[in-house]
Amino acid sequence: MRGPLGAVIGRYPSSDGTTEIGGIIRHNRKCRDIVFLVIFIAFWVAMIVNSSFGFNQGNPLRIKNESCKHLAKLEMVILLTYGLDYKGNLCGDKHAHPGLRKLELKYWLNPNQVYQSGVKDSQFKLSNARSICLWDCPIPSEDSLNWVCDYPEGDIRLSMRDWINRNYDYYEFLTPEMRNTSLQLQGPCYPVIFPSVNVYWSCQFIARASNISLRHWQQMGGVNINEDMVIDKSIHRSINSRSSVLKRYMADIGKSWPVLIVCGGMLPLFLSVIWLLMIRHFVSAMPWITVALFNILIITVTMFYYLKAGWIGNDAISPIIGEHDPYINVFGRELHHLRAVAILMTFIMVVSILTSIAIVRRILMATSVLKARAKRLFCASNCLQVAAKVIGEVQALIIFPIIPYAILAIFYMFWISAALHLFSSGQVVKNNCNTNCCAYDLVAKKVNCDGCCGYSIHYTPHIAVAIFFHLFGGYWATQFFIACSSTVIAGSVASYYWARGETSPEIPFLPVFASMKRLIRYNLGSVALGSLVVSFVESIRFILESIRRKLKVAGVTSDGWFGKIGNHTSQGCLRCVEWTIKSVNRNAYIMIAITGKSFFKASEIATELIMNNILRIGKVNVIGDVILFLGKLCVSLSSAVFGFLMLDTYKYRAAHNKISSPLLPVLICWALGYVVATLFFAVVEMSIDTIILSFCQDSEEHQGTAQYAPPLLIETLGDQNEMQRLTQ
């Protein structure tokens, strides 16, 4: 059993014989959990080293040759967006040889190679098919045969500008030998037989050969060209591969960074401050306002997903970039992802609305059966009023969250930039293929059958480890900063409570900064430990979920009812463990701020207080936490709505900045909005929890009657008859 804390939390005699306020809040502290602080610092050093690797490998726009291999260190968004040509150059790279500025579209020259890559059991891969970077996708001629020729070099005396102006066609300048090899689909010029359309900066063939172009080709003595649907599906399958979709999603983040700053940073900051001011002045009406606004916003977000999924209106996302034949329809994997999220949001929306209706009905029904629940709502409202009074007296609490907000904003800019660099830190290397293919070399002036393999971006195994380490570090750092903010708020509110709400001279001058000083000097190790526990549990849940999905794809998991029950039960247990740890941590941070104990000791004290006063806490915390949680969702959903609106402008719907899908940028705006709201709402949330725990400790040390609590709190939590009735 722990010893009594009331004597040291309340008034205590100082060395000069006077009586001071604050007890253990202001004295007898020492550094706690130093080992974990050292681990946290070492982890940050490792994070910097890991990010430096990404910045070094993924950012510079310079190219070098090593051992006849064309290795490139390329700009992150370009690398994640565009394809590679037959020389290993990245389309759109102005530093390539030749310069490919504005030549951003990847086009496959040899239609038979594309067909061969799509044939079942074929060893030929599309990445080895000869490709080139163009300004736009070529289309067949209506009265002749168009050609697309290799980059001009050797005896072809044309500049890149002239080559582009001639629509990539210099067939008339070819020697008889070159023309003969071109008719064998060995270059340097290749016929345009199939129409193509720009799909995510790759020219996808439409398996509908031009009869006129095909007739001219056959009359010239060209080899047979396959016209099967496989030629369409081969490129489509490559564009919609999981790795390609992942790269496009990451590129979307890089392109939409202004949206992330406005909707993920500035907007939730503004909305959170407004919410705090409203809770200060309109505390009684806030539960109703929050519930109504939440329902409006979740319906709005769901409708946006329906719009982008194409189920409402004609605003569905399209993988086709630029103008195209309206009868050409191409579906990308991103559209399926949006539709899956739309279905999920529909379920969440229905559950949320039904739950809100149930809550409102229970609040409005003034029957004797529901008096206990009405009492709980009254208690939650009173606690919100007490918290609002604390915020009014300790006014620095309103602006304090701006400090962790600024720190997190700087951290996220660094972290997201490093993440994009890590994802783009692969090297361009030549494939090792065993295929029989030949292509005319303009420099060597002959057909070369040795270098027909294509190029691809190679990612070494340690890059995956670096990315996972980076993700874990981002989550740990986020939890750490949120925990620091919560601890500072708890220390400030505790100072107010144990001084009986007196503002001067009982409460320390600038209590927020005094609490920050105590945290930095004594308790950073404890906060690092608490945030590590949450991050570790969340990482385990993420890894187990990834393993479960891979086993499901591989068909290893059981499809029977027993296997499904076990799967859902294990997921539910992990989520319960995660929620319990987060709840324990929050209360532990409060006791750390009050007592200065280590993390585990503070957790023990907080848990014992809660168990001894479970009925008092339970009748307030449930509704209070629900209202605050809905408030956070209102801020984050508002960020998502404005994210949709910004991404719906022309800048992000066409040309270079076109994003493949609003899904990931909107989700990130949603997540950032929730993090920012958590920082600001923690002022109210931690104020309520700190007041309640302080009240419980106060009551426990004074035979059930709190001595330091304000009258409104005594009225709310001090009703012993109500406690006895609830236990019946």
XYZ file of C-alpha atoms in Angstrom:
728
model
C 0.000 0.000 0.000
C 1.234 3.467 -0.827
C 1.602 6.047 1.908
C -0.697 9.065 2.241
C -0.023 11.774 -0.302
C -2.471 14.369 0.945
C -0.040 15.750 3.477
C 2.539 16.477 0.850
C 0.231 17.355 -2.011
C -1.593 20.001 0.011
C -0.036 22.559 2.357
C 3.308 21.817 3.928
C 5.623 23.767 6.240
C 8.695 25.261 4.601
C 12.150 25.581 6.144
C 11.442 29.097 7.431
C 8.306 28.024 9.290
C 5.769 29.480 6.872
C 3.086 27.454 5.131
C 3.284 26.977 1.376
C 0.969 25.542 -1.201
C 1.634 22.866 -3.743
C 3.425 20.234 -1.706
C 5.173 17.689 -3.792
C 4.301 19.679 -6.905
C 7.139 22.056 -6.003
C 9.628 20.179 -3.845
C 11.392 16.875 -3.148
C 11.698 15.992 -6.836
C 14.498 14.210 -8.605
C 15.179 12.923 -12.102
C 13.201 9.789 -12.966
C 13.582 7.047 -15.597
C 16.910 8.459 -16.789
C 17.737 5.261 -18.705
C 14.768 5.722 -21.004
C 15.651 9.365 -21.568
C 19.087 8.214 -22.734
C 17.409 5.636 -24.998
C 15.141 8.331 -26.423
C 18.098 10.632 -27.140
C 20.005 7.759 -28.786
C 16.928 6.987 -30.857
C 16.784 10.584 -32.076
C 20.421 10.412 -33.105
C 19.618 7.235 -35.052
C 16.616 8.992 -36.620
C 18.842 11.819 -37.836
C 21.349 9.358 -39.293
C 18.556 7.370 -40.943
C 17.009 10.517 -42.430
C 20.422 11.684 -43.642
C 20.662 8.477 -45.643
C 17.336 9.267 -47.289
C 18.295 12.873 -48.053
C 21.606 11.706 -49.497
C 20.148 8.957 -51.680
C 16.857 10.468 -52.777
C 17.190 14.213 -53.247
C 19.972 15.527 -55.537
C 19.271 15.909 -59.232
C 22.604 14.647 -60.470
C 23.642 11.583 -62.415
C 26.865 9.644 -62.468
C 28.192 6.506 -64.157
C 29.795 3.702 -62.228
C 31.103 0.501 -63.829
C 29.030 1.080 -66.986
C 25.874 1.144 -64.879
C 23.658 4.181 -65.108
C 23.036 4.991 -61.456
C 20.957 8.026 -60.597
C 20.274 10.062 -57.503
C 17.013 11.674 -58.474
C 14.505 14.171 -57.144
C 11.950 12.439 -54.964
C 8.636 13.345 -56.555
C 9.919 12.815 -60.107
C 11.285 9.408 -59.179
C 7.978 8.407 -57.610
C 5.909 9.665 -60.567
C 7.597 9.042 -63.905
C 9.033 6.010 -65.675
C 12.412 5.069 -67.191
C 13.425 5.013 -70.853
C 15.618 2.587 -72.820
C 18.750 4.440 -71.680
C 17.880 4.280 -67.986
C 16.958 7.977 -67.875
C 14.045 9.138 -65.757
C 11.380 10.821 -67.837
C 11.215 14.529 -67.123
C 14.815 14.709 -65.847
C 16.449 17.767 -67.394
C 19.880 16.524 -66.272
C 19.596 13.292 -68.255
C 21.474 12.645 -71.495
C 19.781 13.716 -73.655
C 17.898 16.310 -71.614
C 14.321 15.195 -71.029
C 12.798 18.322 -69.591
C 9.013 18.238 -70.098
C 9.321 14.836 -71.782
C 7.442 13.143 -68.956
C 5.378 10.426 -70.640
C 6.675 6.886 -70.961
C 5.845 5.229 -74.288
C 6.587 1.638 -75.282
C 8.001 1.587 -78.809
C 7.688 -2.066 -79.792
C 4.059 -3.313 -79.639
C 5.124 -6.932 -80.049
C 7.305 -6.724 -76.937
C 4.343 -5.318 -75.006
C 2.218 -8.207 -76.284
C 4.870 -10.762 -75.378
C 5.110 -9.412 -71.810
C 1.400 -10.018 -71.323
C 1.295 -13.592 -72.619
C 0.725 -16.166 -69.892
C 3.888 -17.996 -68.723
C 6.070 -15.635 -70.782
C 9.535 -14.930 -69.384
C 9.647 -11.501 -71.003
C 8.771 -8.636 -68.652
C 7.351 -5.276 -69.577
C 10.240 -3.543 -67.787
C 12.534 -4.935 -70.514
C 10.382 -3.667 -73.388
C 11.945 -0.730 -75.218
C 10.487 2.538 -73.941
C 11.078 6.233 -74.569
C 10.079 9.554 -72.998
C 7.746 11.798 -75.003
C 5.883 15.074 -74.680
C 2.501 13.499 -75.435
C 1.105 10.122 -76.408
C 1.270 9.534 -80.189
C -1.836 8.625 -82.165
C -2.058 6.828 -85.531
C -2.409 8.898 -88.685
C -5.719 8.965 -90.537
C -4.139 8.726 -94.008
C -0.558 7.464 -93.613
C 1.801 5.802 -91.126
C 3.306 7.737 -88.231
C 6.600 6.761 -86.632
C 8.225 7.284 -83.264
C 11.995 7.136 -83.491
C 14.756 6.837 -80.902
C 16.448 9.938 -79.503
C 18.446 11.546 -82.353
C 22.167 10.758 -82.160
C 24.958 9.418 -84.352
C 24.287 10.207 -88.006
C 20.871 11.654 -87.248
C 21.701 15.359 -87.096
C 18.669 16.656 -85.275
C 18.342 18.536 -82.016
C 15.912 17.339 -79.390
C 13.731 20.369 -80.098
C 13.577 19.523 -83.814
C 12.866 15.894 -82.971
C 9.915 16.949 -80.816
C 8.628 19.402 -83.451
C 8.710 16.591 -86.044
C 6.514 14.478 -83.708
C 9.497 12.218 -82.960
C 9.649 11.095 -86.635
C 12.841 11.124 -88.732
C 12.083 7.976 -90.770
C 12.745 9.838 -94.030
C 16.385 10.395 -92.974
C 17.098 6.695 -92.409
C 19.466 4.668 -94.575
C 18.090 1.581 -96.334
C 19.644 -0.594 -93.640
C 17.947 1.408 -90.890
C 14.612 1.265 -92.705
C 14.910 -2.489 -93.026
C 15.606 -2.952 -89.300
C 12.724 -0.598 -88.510
C 10.393 -2.853 -90.510
C 11.637 -5.726 -88.329
C 10.648 -3.753 -85.201
C 14.307 -3.340 -84.298
C 14.456 0.447 -84.685
C 15.575 3.096 -84.728
C 12.004 3.973 -85.808
C 8.835 2.179 -84.748
C 5.330 2.404 -86.258
C 2.382 3.965 -84.437
C -0.286 1.315 -84.944
C -2.286 1.541 -81.741
C -3.826 4.685 -80.241
C -2.643 5.436 -76.720
C -3.808 7.559 -73.815
C -1.919 9.193 -70.960
C -2.591 7.085 -67.861
C -0.524 8.306 -64.909
C 2.269 9.543 -67.214
C 2.452 6.279 -69.151
C 0.997 5.854 -72.639
C -1.388 2.938 -72.355
C -2.206 1.229 -75.632
C -5.835 0.874 -76.655
C -6.167 -2.570 -78.249
C -7.884 -1.151 -81.303
C -5.369 -1.022 -84.120
C -5.732 1.653 -86.805
C -6.730 -0.142 -90.010
C -5.126 2.533 -92.201
C -1.810 2.492 -90.338
C -1.780 -1.296 -90.211
C -2.446 -1.496 -93.978
C 0.458 0.887 -94.719
C 2.708 -1.150 -92.437
C 1.855 -4.397 -94.198
C 2.304 -2.814 -97.625
C 5.815 -1.695 -96.608
C 6.685 -5.297 -95.709
C 6.668 -4.927 -91.923
C 6.604 -7.969 -89.653
C 3.345 -9.212 -88.220
C 2.001 -7.176 -85.289
C -0.206 -8.877 -82.706
C -3.553 -7.154 -82.130
C -4.809 -9.115 -79.143
C -6.340 -7.477 -76.020
C -3.242 -8.635 -74.154
C -1.411 -5.551 -75.404
C -3.856 -3.385 -73.464
C -3.929 -5.489 -70.314
C -0.142 -5.817 -70.040
C 0.460 -2.074 -69.596
C -2.668 -1.697 -67.470
C -1.455 -4.439 -65.136
C 1.921 -2.740 -64.776
C 0.401 0.674 -64.071
C -1.904 -0.811 -61.438
C 0.689 -2.927 -59.673
C 0.896 -2.429 -55.914
C 4.354 -0.877 -56.073
C 3.247 1.615 -58.756
C 0.161 2.587 -56.768
C 2.233 3.026 -53.604
C 4.682 5.287 -55.445
C 1.825 7.388 -56.800
C 0.333 7.733 -53.327
C 3.673 8.927 -51.977
C 4.015 11.323 -54.909
C 0.543 12.675 -54.103
C 1.842 13.710 -50.692
C 4.745 15.586 -52.256
C 2.484 17.366 -54.751
C -0.178 18.338 -52.224
C 2.120 19.778 -49.556
C 0.303 23.182 -49.611
C -2.940 21.330 -48.812
C -1.267 19.506 -45.923
C 0.045 22.774 -44.482
C -3.297 24.604 -44.752
C -5.740 21.781 -43.939
C -3.501 19.693 -41.713
C -1.806 22.489 -39.808
C -3.298 25.965 -39.981
C -7.014 25.113 -40.159
C -7.103 22.717 -37.159
C -5.088 25.261 -35.163
C -7.725 27.915 -35.830
C -10.656 25.565 -35.189
C -9.149 24.217 -31.962
C -8.637 27.705 -30.548
C -12.233 28.588 -31.483
C -13.466 25.440 -29.727
C -11.536 26.293 -26.557
C -13.006 29.787 -26.534
C -16.496 28.352 -27.036
C -16.032 25.839 -24.217
C -14.977 28.782 -22.070
C -18.066 30.889 -22.790
C -20.766 28.418 -23.968
C -19.986 25.338 -21.924
C -23.617 24.278 -21.422
C -24.436 24.310 -25.135
C -21.223 22.667 -26.340
C -22.399 19.014 -26.041
C -25.373 19.759 -28.305
C -23.319 21.809 -30.761
C -20.629 19.120 -30.920
C -23.037 16.245 -31.583
C -24.906 18.181 -34.309
C -21.733 19.394 -36.009
C -20.174 15.925 -35.909
C -23.126 14.395 -37.749
C -23.118 17.128 -40.399
C -19.389 16.738 -41.017
C -19.335 12.937 -41.197
C -22.202 13.021 -43.713
C -20.306 15.644 -45.753
C -17.072 13.626 -45.805
C -18.967 10.475 -46.801
C -20.653 12.324 -49.672
C -17.266 13.557 -50.894
C -16.052 9.965 -51.028
C -19.185 9.045 -52.990
C -18.493 11.881 -55.426
C -14.894 10.861 -56.007
C -15.873 7.196 -56.275
C -18.302 8.069 -59.074
C -21.451 6.949 -57.269
C -22.852 10.488 -57.153
C -22.521 12.943 -60.034
C -19.773 12.887 -62.680
C -16.767 13.878 -60.589
C -15.106 10.484 -60.210
C -11.319 10.388 -60.245
C -9.811 9.276 -63.537
C -6.344 7.860 -64.187
C -6.353 9.537 -67.608
C -4.472 12.830 -67.710
C -5.442 15.552 -70.146
C -8.027 15.549 -72.918
C -9.063 12.193 -74.329
C -11.797 10.372 -76.179
C -14.814 10.301 -73.813
C -15.554 6.741 -74.955
C -12.237 5.523 -73.545
C -12.635 4.327 -69.968
C -9.663 3.263 -67.875
C -10.032 2.204 -64.267
C -7.223 2.434 -61.744
C -6.708 0.677 -58.450
C -7.093 4.059 -56.726
C -10.772 4.140 -57.698
C -11.346 0.755 -56.051
C -9.609 2.025 -52.908
C -11.876 5.086 -52.831
C -14.967 2.926 -53.210
C -13.829 0.656 -50.390
C -13.317 3.703 -48.136
C -16.709 5.062 -49.216
C -18.363 1.819 -48.086
C -16.474 1.964 -44.786
C -17.466 5.603 -44.263
C -21.090 4.692 -44.981
C -21.022 2.130 -42.190
C -19.323 4.581 -39.800
C -21.809 7.312 -40.737
C -24.847 5.106 -40.098
C -23.477 3.897 -36.747
C -22.581 7.464 -35.729
C -25.994 8.886 -36.601
C -27.853 6.071 -34.821
C -25.620 6.470 -31.767
C -26.213 10.232 -31.750
C -29.968 9.717 -31.951
C -29.792 7.275 -29.050
C -27.757 9.749 -26.977
C -30.127 12.617 -27.727
C -33.166 10.507 -26.899
C -31.672 9.457 -23.603
C -30.809 13.028 -22.749
C -34.276 14.304 -23.596
C -36.262 11.519 -21.916
C -36.862 12.721 -18.396
C -38.252 9.475 -17.105
C -37.450 8.023 -13.747
C -35.655 5.139 -15.379
C -33.121 7.474 -16.947
C -32.569 9.851 -14.033
C -29.195 8.302 -13.339
C -28.094 8.972 -16.896
C -29.421 12.522 -16.720
C -27.416 12.927 -13.538
C -24.319 11.771 -15.389
C -24.835 14.336 -18.097
C -25.278 16.994 -15.396
C -22.046 15.839 -13.748
C -20.162 15.935 -17.042
C -21.488 19.434 -17.720
C -20.437 20.613 -14.250
C -16.948 19.182 -14.722
C -16.712 20.993 -18.033
C -17.675 24.187 -16.210
C -14.981 23.610 -13.605
C -12.445 22.978 -16.371
C -13.622 26.142 -18.128
C -13.109 28.090 -14.900
C -9.582 26.696 -14.566
C -8.805 27.754 -18.138
C -10.237 31.190 -17.383
C -8.064 31.615 -14.282
C -4.874 30.066 -15.728
C -5.224 31.844 -19.060
C -1.835 30.711 -20.339
C -3.399 27.272 -20.813
C -5.291 28.552 -23.855
C -2.150 29.553 -25.738
C 0.196 26.906 -24.332
C -0.684 24.230 -26.962
C 0.813 26.532 -29.595
C 4.268 25.564 -28.271
C 3.957 21.777 -28.835
C 2.030 22.574 -32.031
C 4.991 24.560 -33.391
C 7.421 21.818 -32.370
C 5.296 19.139 -34.025
C 4.873 21.271 -37.158
C 8.641 21.595 -37.560
C 9.096 17.902 -36.819
C 6.451 16.817 -39.349
C 7.968 18.946 -42.108
C 11.301 17.256 -41.504
C 9.748 13.815 -41.028
C 7.530 13.843 -44.143
C 10.362 15.184 -46.288
C 12.694 12.465 -45.013
C 9.994 9.818 -45.595
C 9.572 10.879 -49.222
C 13.336 10.807 -49.729
C 13.545 7.323 -48.211
C 10.811 6.081 -50.541
C 12.691 7.565 -53.515
C 16.170 6.404 -52.502
C 16.366 3.508 -54.951
C 19.019 3.268 -57.659
C 18.434 2.927 -61.381
C 20.121 -0.286 -62.528
C 20.030 -2.349 -65.697
C 17.925 -5.497 -65.541
C 19.497 -8.916 -65.780
C 17.321 -10.596 -68.401
C 17.718 -13.621 -70.662
C 15.644 -12.564 -73.655
C 16.345 -12.617 -77.367
C 15.766 -9.077 -78.543
C 17.720 -6.711 -80.741
C 17.679 -2.946 -81.329
C 19.554 -0.679 -83.707
C 22.287 1.380 -82.056
C 22.611 4.771 -83.778
C 26.041 5.398 -82.276
C 27.512 1.973 -83.133
C 25.644 1.999 -86.497
C 24.569 -1.616 -86.154
C 21.979 -3.867 -84.574
C 22.875 -4.668 -80.972
C 21.439 -7.815 -79.404
C 23.401 -7.641 -76.144
C 21.936 -4.597 -74.427
C 18.211 -4.978 -74.905
C 17.385 -5.381 -71.218
C 15.531 -2.492 -69.683
C 16.137 -0.538 -66.493
C 14.360 -0.540 -63.162
C 14.656 1.113 -59.770
C 16.355 -1.223 -57.305
C 15.639 -0.980 -53.586
C 18.065 -2.703 -51.249
C 16.628 -4.655 -48.276
C 17.927 -2.172 -45.712
C 15.730 0.563 -47.226
C 12.619 -1.286 -46.034
C 14.108 -1.471 -42.526
C 14.977 2.243 -42.684
C 11.413 3.110 -43.715
C 9.890 1.026 -40.890
C 12.323 2.592 -38.405
C 11.340 6.032 -39.686
C 7.618 5.292 -39.303
C 8.099 3.995 -35.767
C 10.187 7.035 -34.879
C 7.503 9.386 -36.185
C 4.821 7.702 -34.091
C 6.998 7.633 -30.954
C 7.923 11.302 -31.347
C 4.254 12.236 -31.810
C 3.248 10.363 -28.663
C 6.182 11.924 -26.781
C 5.222 15.506 -27.640
C 1.559 14.867 -26.845
C 2.570 13.304 -23.508
C 4.778 16.293 -22.678
C 1.908 18.649 -23.440
C -0.478 16.608 -21.264
C 1.966 16.534 -18.350
C 2.499 20.296 -18.456
C -1.257 20.919 -18.486
C -1.797 18.484 -15.609
C 0.877 20.229 -13.524
C -0.694 23.622 -14.144
C -4.219 22.493 -13.249
C -2.989 20.627 -10.153
C -1.386 23.834 -8.924
C -4.743 25.573 -9.272
C -6.690 22.812 -7.491
C -4.423 22.439 -4.470
C -4.372 26.209 -3.978
C -8.189 26.133 -3.655
C -8.514 28.059 -6.908
C -6.794 31.143 -5.500
C -5.002 33.007 -8.227
C -2.479 35.002 -6.203
C -0.162 34.469 -4.435
C -1.144 30.830 -3.866
C -0.765 29.652 -7.461
C 2.848 29.921 -8.667
C 3.591 32.750 -11.067
C 2.947 31.587 -14.604
C 2.064 27.996 -13.556
C 2.272 26.699 -17.131
C 5.919 27.673 -17.454
C 6.643 26.408 -13.940
C 5.137 23.066 -14.968
C 7.219 23.055 -18.151
C 10.349 23.662 -16.086
C 9.550 20.719 -13.803
C 8.916 18.464 -16.772
C 12.154 19.325 -18.552
C 14.219 19.112 -15.386
C 12.835 15.940 -13.803
C 10.326 13.927 -15.846
C 11.330 13.704 -19.515
C 12.506 10.126 -18.979
C 9.124 9.097 -17.563
C 7.308 10.688 -20.497
C 9.675 8.977 -22.951
C 8.925 5.619 -21.300
C 5.155 6.124 -21.411
C 5.169 7.137 -25.071
C 7.473 4.195 -25.902
C 5.034 1.714 -24.358
C 2.169 3.037 -26.511
C 4.332 3.047 -29.657
C 5.588 -0.474 -28.996
C 2.086 -1.895 -28.539
C 0.819 -0.094 -31.633
C 3.772 -1.379 -33.698
C 3.110 -4.971 -32.608
C -0.531 -4.593 -33.608
C 0.525 -3.188 -36.990
C 2.987 -6.039 -37.622
C 0.445 -8.704 -36.656
C -2.149 -7.094 -38.900
C 0.327 -7.078 -41.824
C 1.120 -10.756 -41.240
C -2.595 -11.569 -41.095
C -3.223 -9.861 -44.428
C -0.310 -11.621 -46.113
C -1.517 -14.986 -44.834
C -5.002 -14.182 -46.078
C -3.681 -13.303 -49.538
C -1.608 -16.490 -49.574
C -4.683 -18.523 -48.632
C -3.088 -19.915 -45.466
C -5.704 -18.651 -43.001
C -8.799 -20.683 -42.241
C -12.042 -19.536 -43.866
C -14.205 -21.395 -41.347
C -16.230 -19.738 -38.630
C -13.757 -20.834 -35.964
C -10.844 -19.164 -37.746
C -12.841 -15.961 -38.315
C -13.902 -15.822 -34.663
C -10.298 -16.289 -33.537
C -9.116 -13.594 -35.942
C -11.674 -10.995 -34.845
C -11.182 -11.879 -31.175
C -7.419 -11.377 -31.381
C -7.871 -8.020 -33.119
C -10.376 -6.919 -30.502
C -8.065 -7.947 -27.667
C -5.162 -6.011 -29.158
C -7.306 -2.896 -29.515
C -8.512 -3.248 -25.928
C -4.912 -3.563 -24.708
C -3.958 -0.486 -26.731
C -6.892 1.548 -25.359
C -6.170 0.443 -21.775
C -2.502 1.396 -22.018
C -3.343 4.818 -23.460
C -5.854 5.408 -20.648
C -3.397 4.310 -17.960
C -0.691 6.478 -19.503
C -2.879 9.572 -19.434
C -3.595 9.146 -15.735
C 0.048 8.307 -15.089
C 1.114 11.612 -16.652
C -1.222 13.411 -14.248
C 0.321 11.727 -11.213
C 3.810 12.362 -12.604
C 2.957 16.067 -12.780
C 1.548 16.040 -9.238
C 3.959 13.744 -7.400
C 7.060 13.630 -9.592
C 7.189 9.834 -9.284
C 8.567 7.491 -11.932
C 6.271 6.283 -14.705
C 5.421 2.886 -13.242
C 4.982 4.237 -9.709
C 2.736 7.029 -10.980
C 0.718 4.450 -12.962
C 0.274 2.405 -9.799
C -0.922 5.428 -7.798
C -3.323 6.544 -10.535
C -4.747 3.032 -10.997
C -5.340 2.625 -7.261
C -7.104 5.989 -7.082
C -9.329 5.094 -10.015
C -10.225 1.660 -8.627
C -11.096 3.147 -5.242
C -13.318 5.808 -6.810
C -14.545 4.012 -9.917
C -18.181 5.063 -9.474
C -17.368 8.737 -9.039
C -15.101 8.773 -12.061
C -17.291 6.521 -14.189
C -20.388 8.678 -14.036
C -18.445 11.690 -15.345
C -15.719 10.401 -17.606
C -17.850 8.408 -20.036
C -19.975 11.270 -21.336
C -17.201 13.847 -20.910
C -14.732 11.754 -22.917
C -17.330 11.109 -25.620
C -18.000 14.845 -26.020
C -14.282 15.653 -26.206
C -13.678 12.797 -28.639
C -16.471 14.052 -30.877
C -14.947 17.527 -30.677
C -11.603 16.174 -31.932
C -13.401 14.385 -34.742
C -15.196 17.612 -35.670
C -11.873 19.414 -36.098
C -10.275 16.553 -38.041
C -13.356 16.036 -40.232
C -13.357 19.766 -41.009
C -9.736 19.393 -42.121
C -10.776 16.497 -44.367
C -13.635 18.497 -45.914
C -11.402 21.466 -46.721
C -8.771 19.027 -47.998
C -11.296 17.652 -50.483
C -12.234 21.182 -51.556
C -8.619 22.266 -52.134
C -7.731 19.083 -54.005
C -10.760 19.600 -56.241
C -9.240 22.726 -57.825
C -7.744 22.685 -61.318
C -4.190 22.687 -59.995
C -4.546 19.154 -58.616
C -6.848 17.784 -61.323
C -4.744 18.301 -64.438
C -1.229 18.552 -65.822
C 1.911 18.171 -63.714
C 0.366 18.526 -60.267
C -2.487 16.096 -60.909
C -2.794 13.707 -58.012
C -3.776 10.104 -58.588
C -6.318 10.144 -55.757
C -7.333 12.492 -52.937
C -7.443 9.494 -50.582
C -4.021 9.697 -48.922
C -3.688 13.532 -48.745
C -7.171 13.749 -47.197
C -6.397 10.980 -44.701
C -3.175 12.759 -43.729
C -5.075 16.044 -43.303
C -7.542 14.107 -41.167
C -4.752 12.572 -39.057
C -2.837 15.854 -38.680
C -6.049 17.636 -37.757
C -6.728 15.031 -35.087
C -3.191 15.372 -33.671
C -3.481 19.176 -33.540
C -6.935 18.912 -31.956
C -5.541 16.449 -29.407
C -2.911 18.998 -28.383
C -5.488 21.732 -27.814
C -8.322 19.585 -26.464
C -5.873 18.150 -23.963
C -6.268 21.454 -22.135
C -9.888 20.548 -21.309
C -9.372 16.785 -21.224
C -6.395 16.851 -18.879
C -8.003 19.603 -16.807
C -11.039 17.403 -16.142
C -8.965 14.290 -15.427
C -6.530 16.167 -13.206
C -9.336 17.782 -11.228
C -11.104 14.429 -10.794
C -7.963 12.578 -9.668
C -7.038 15.434 -7.365
C -10.578 15.390 -5.956
C -10.386 11.633 -5.355
C -7.047 11.984 -3.575
C -8.353 14.937 -1.613
C -11.414 12.974 -0.506
C -9.393 9.896 0.354
C -7.085 11.882 2.634
C -9.955 13.691 4.380
C -12.371 10.863 5.227
C -14.460 11.227 2.078
C -14.857 15.015 2.175
C -12.682 17.004 -0.195
C -11.095 20.063 1.420
C -9.576 21.786 -1.616
C -12.303 21.233 -4.245
C -14.346 24.150 -5.587
C -18.062 24.158 -4.575
C -19.337 23.168 -8.001
C -17.094 20.081 -8.023
C -18.232 19.107 -4.528
C -21.818 19.401 -5.719
C -21.013 17.176 -8.701
C -18.874 14.423 -7.167
C -19.556 14.663 -3.468
C -23.101 13.234 -3.388
C -22.723 10.086 -1.296
C -26.418 9.209 -1.527
C -26.151 9.153 -5.301
C -23.114 6.914 -5.015
C -24.989 4.463 -2.873
C -27.973 4.455 -5.220
C -25.788 3.706 -8.220
C -24.341 0.670 -6.481
C -27.760 -0.820 -5.885
